[in-house]
Amino acid sequence: MFSSAAVDGDGAAKRAIMGQQLAEVAESAPPSLRAADFWPELETAAQADGWLPAIQAMPADWWGEIGAVGTPDDALEYLARLEEAGAHAVALFP
């Protein structure tokens, strides 16, 4: 499963950092990332503008489907979604 974490009080800054990393893997993204509800829309935007601009323009809530990215509250929401989906344990590595 593709999942990343970047958490700080400045969620926009963390999403910008992760956006760079996502742009690097997006073209050959794993199936777990391609399964995100927003993926077709993001892929269409990337075909028009390129991956990095498309990722930079994506709504902040899409990050909640990718990983613990943004503020500490964003990370807690992501972890809660994992628990709701049936995860019994989650490991985060710095």
PDB file of C-alpha atoms in Angstrom:
ATOM      1  CA  MET A   1       0.000   0.000   0.000  1.00  0.00           C
ATOM      2  CA  PHE A   2       1.295   3.467  -0.852  1.00  0.00           C
ATOM      3  CA  SER A   3       1.110   5.653   2.187  1.00  0.00           C
ATOM      4  CA  SER A   4       3.241   8.503   3.353  1.00  0.00           C
ATOM      5  CA  ALA A   5       3.373  10.813   6.298  1.00  0.00           C
ATOM      6  CA  ALA A   6       4.431  14.429   6.618  1.00  0.00           C
ATOM      7  CA  VAL A   7       2.935  16.241   9.575  1.00  0.00           C
ATOM      8  CA  ASP A   8       3.494  19.711  10.983  1.00  0.00           C
ATOM      9  CA  GLY A   9       1.495  22.710  12.104  1.00  0.00           C
ATOM     10  CA  ASP A  10       1.762  24.068   8.560  1.00  0.00           C
ATOM     11  CA  GLY A  11      -0.258  21.528   6.615  1.00  0.00           C
ATOM     12  CA  ALA A  12       0.117  23.353   3.286  1.00  0.00           C
ATOM     13  CA  ALA A  13       3.906  23.219   3.556  1.00  0.00           C
ATOM     14  CA  LYS A  14       3.837  19.476   4.261  1.00  0.00           C
ATOM     15  CA  ARG A  15       1.460  18.867   1.353  1.00  0.00           C
ATOM     16  CA  ALA A  16       3.866  20.805  -0.899  1.00  0.00           C
ATOM     17  CA  ILE A  17       6.787  18.612   0.177  1.00  0.00           C
ATOM     18  CA  MET A  18       4.785  15.424  -0.308  1.00  0.00           C
ATOM     19  CA  GLY A  19       3.499  16.752  -3.622  1.00  0.00           C
ATOM     20  CA  GLN A  20       7.038  16.657  -4.965  1.00  0.00           C
ATOM     21  CA  GLN A  21       7.401  13.033  -3.904  1.00  0.00           C
ATOM     22  CA  LEU A  22       3.989  12.058  -5.245  1.00  0.00           C
ATOM     23  CA  ALA A  23       4.771  13.664  -8.604  1.00  0.00           C
ATOM     24  CA  GLU A  24       7.890  11.499  -8.851  1.00  0.00           C
ATOM     25  CA  VAL A  25       5.946   8.236  -8.413  1.00  0.00           C
ATOM     26  CA  ALA A  26       2.566   9.178  -9.900  1.00  0.00           C
ATOM     27  CA  GLU A  27       3.176   7.934 -13.419  1.00  0.00           C
ATOM     28  CA  SER A  28       4.011   4.455 -12.130  1.00  0.00           C
ATOM     29  CA  ALA A  29       1.817   4.676  -9.052  1.00  0.00           C
ATOM     30  CA  PRO A  30       0.970   1.461  -7.239  1.00  0.00           C
ATOM     31  CA  PRO A  31      -2.559   0.039  -7.528  1.00  0.00           C
ATOM     32  CA  SER A  32      -3.404   1.200  -4.005  1.00  0.00           C
ATOM     33  CA  LEU A  33      -2.869   4.812  -5.048  1.00  0.00           C
ATOM     34  CA  ARG A  34      -4.685   4.352  -8.346  1.00  0.00           C
ATOM     35  CA  ALA A  35      -7.681   3.007  -6.384  1.00  0.00           C
ATOM     36  CA  ALA A  36      -8.269   6.396  -4.746  1.00  0.00           C
ATOM     37  CA  ASP A  37     -11.633   7.866  -5.731  1.00  0.00           C
ATOM     38  CA  PHE A  38     -10.003  11.024  -7.024  1.00  0.00           C
ATOM     39  CA  TRP A  39      -7.340   9.280  -9.140  1.00  0.00           C
ATOM     40  CA  PRO A  40      -9.108   9.558 -12.534  1.00  0.00           C
ATOM     41  CA  GLU A  41      -9.602  13.284 -12.035  1.00  0.00           C
ATOM     42  CA  LEU A  42      -6.000  13.779 -10.959  1.00  0.00           C
ATOM     43  CA  GLU A  43      -4.712  11.717 -13.885  1.00  0.00           C
ATOM     44  CA  THR A  44      -6.782  13.784 -16.334  1.00  0.00           C
ATOM     45  CA  ALA A  45      -5.405  16.994 -14.853  1.00  0.00           C
ATOM     46  CA  ALA A  46      -1.872  15.595 -15.085  1.00  0.00           C
ATOM     47  CA  GLN A  47      -2.337  14.747 -18.755  1.00  0.00           C
ATOM     48  CA  ALA A  48      -3.229  18.391 -19.386  1.00  0.00           C
ATOM     49  CA  ASP A  49      -0.732  20.136 -17.104  1.00  0.00           C
ATOM     50  CA  GLY A  50       1.832  17.587 -15.882  1.00  0.00           C
ATOM     51  CA  TRP A  51       1.927  15.683 -12.605  1.00  0.00           C
ATOM     52  CA  LEU A  52       3.417  18.326 -10.333  1.00  0.00           C
ATOM     53  CA  PRO A  53       0.998  21.136 -11.281  1.00  0.00           C
ATOM     54  CA  ALA A  54      -1.940  18.724 -11.048  1.00  0.00           C
ATOM     55  CA  ILE A  55      -0.847  17.561  -7.602  1.00  0.00           C
ATOM     56  CA  GLN A  56      -0.200  21.100  -6.414  1.00  0.00           C
ATOM     57  CA  ALA A  57      -3.753  22.028  -7.418  1.00  0.00           C
ATOM     58  CA  MET A  58      -5.487  19.061  -5.776  1.00  0.00           C
ATOM     59  CA  PRO A  59      -7.858  19.710  -2.881  1.00  0.00           C
ATOM     60  CA  ALA A  60      -6.379  19.241   0.574  1.00  0.00           C
ATOM     61  CA  ASP A  61      -8.936  16.554   1.459  1.00  0.00           C
ATOM     62  CA  TRP A  62      -7.567  14.243  -1.240  1.00  0.00           C
ATOM     63  CA  TRP A  63      -4.409  13.919   0.832  1.00  0.00           C
ATOM     64  CA  GLY A  64      -6.500  12.150   3.471  1.00  0.00           C
ATOM     65  CA  GLU A  65      -6.814   9.204   1.094  1.00  0.00           C
ATOM     66  CA  ILE A  66      -3.055   9.077   0.499  1.00  0.00           C
ATOM     67  CA  GLY A  67      -1.530   9.281   3.933  1.00  0.00           C
ATOM     68  CA  ALA A  68      -0.984  11.191   7.142  1.00  0.00           C
ATOM     69  CA  VAL A  69      -0.142  14.424   5.356  1.00  0.00           C
ATOM     70  CA  GLY A  70      -0.788  17.925   6.662  1.00  0.00           C
ATOM     71  CA  THR A  71      -1.485  18.978  10.212  1.00  0.00           C
ATOM     72  CA  PRO A  72      -1.560  16.697  13.258  1.00  0.00           C
ATOM     73  CA  ASP A  73      -5.375  16.740  12.995  1.00  0.00           C
ATOM     74  CA  ASP A  74      -5.119  15.614   9.354  1.00  0.00           C
ATOM     75  CA  ALA A  75      -2.930  12.723  10.476  1.00  0.00           C
ATOM     76  CA  LEU A  76      -5.385  11.725  13.196  1.00  0.00           C
ATOM     77  CA  GLU A  77      -8.228  11.740  10.649  1.00  0.00           C
ATOM     78  CA  TYR A  78      -6.190   9.508   8.341  1.00  0.00           C
ATOM     79  CA  LEU A  79      -5.471   7.064  11.169  1.00  0.00           C
ATOM     80  CA  ALA A  80      -9.150   7.059  12.162  1.00  0.00           C
ATOM     81  CA  ARG A  81     -10.090   6.183   8.564  1.00  0.00           C
ATOM     82  CA  LEU A  82      -7.657   3.267   8.657  1.00  0.00           C
ATOM     83  CA  GLU A  83      -9.225   2.037  11.877  1.00  0.00           C
ATOM     84  CA  GLU A  84     -12.737   2.381  10.405  1.00  0.00           C
ATOM     85  CA  ALA A  85     -11.559   0.353   7.411  1.00  0.00           C
ATOM     86  CA  GLY A  86     -10.505  -2.465   9.722  1.00  0.00           C
ATOM     87  CA  ALA A  87      -6.847  -1.801  10.510  1.00  0.00           C
ATOM     88  CA  HIS A  88      -5.883  -3.337  13.819  1.00  0.00           C
ATOM     89  CA  ALA A  89      -2.418  -1.832  13.943  1.00  0.00           C
ATOM     90  CA  VAL A  90      -0.630   0.991  12.149  1.00  0.00           C
ATOM     91  CA  ALA A  91       3.093   1.664  12.244  1.00  0.00           C
ATOM     92  CA  LEU A  92       4.558   5.061  11.391  1.00  0.00           C
ATOM     93  CA  PHE A  93       8.300   5.290  10.854  1.00  0.00           C
ATOM     94  CA  PRO A  94      10.115   8.637  10.934  1.00  0.00           C
TER      95      PRO A  94
END
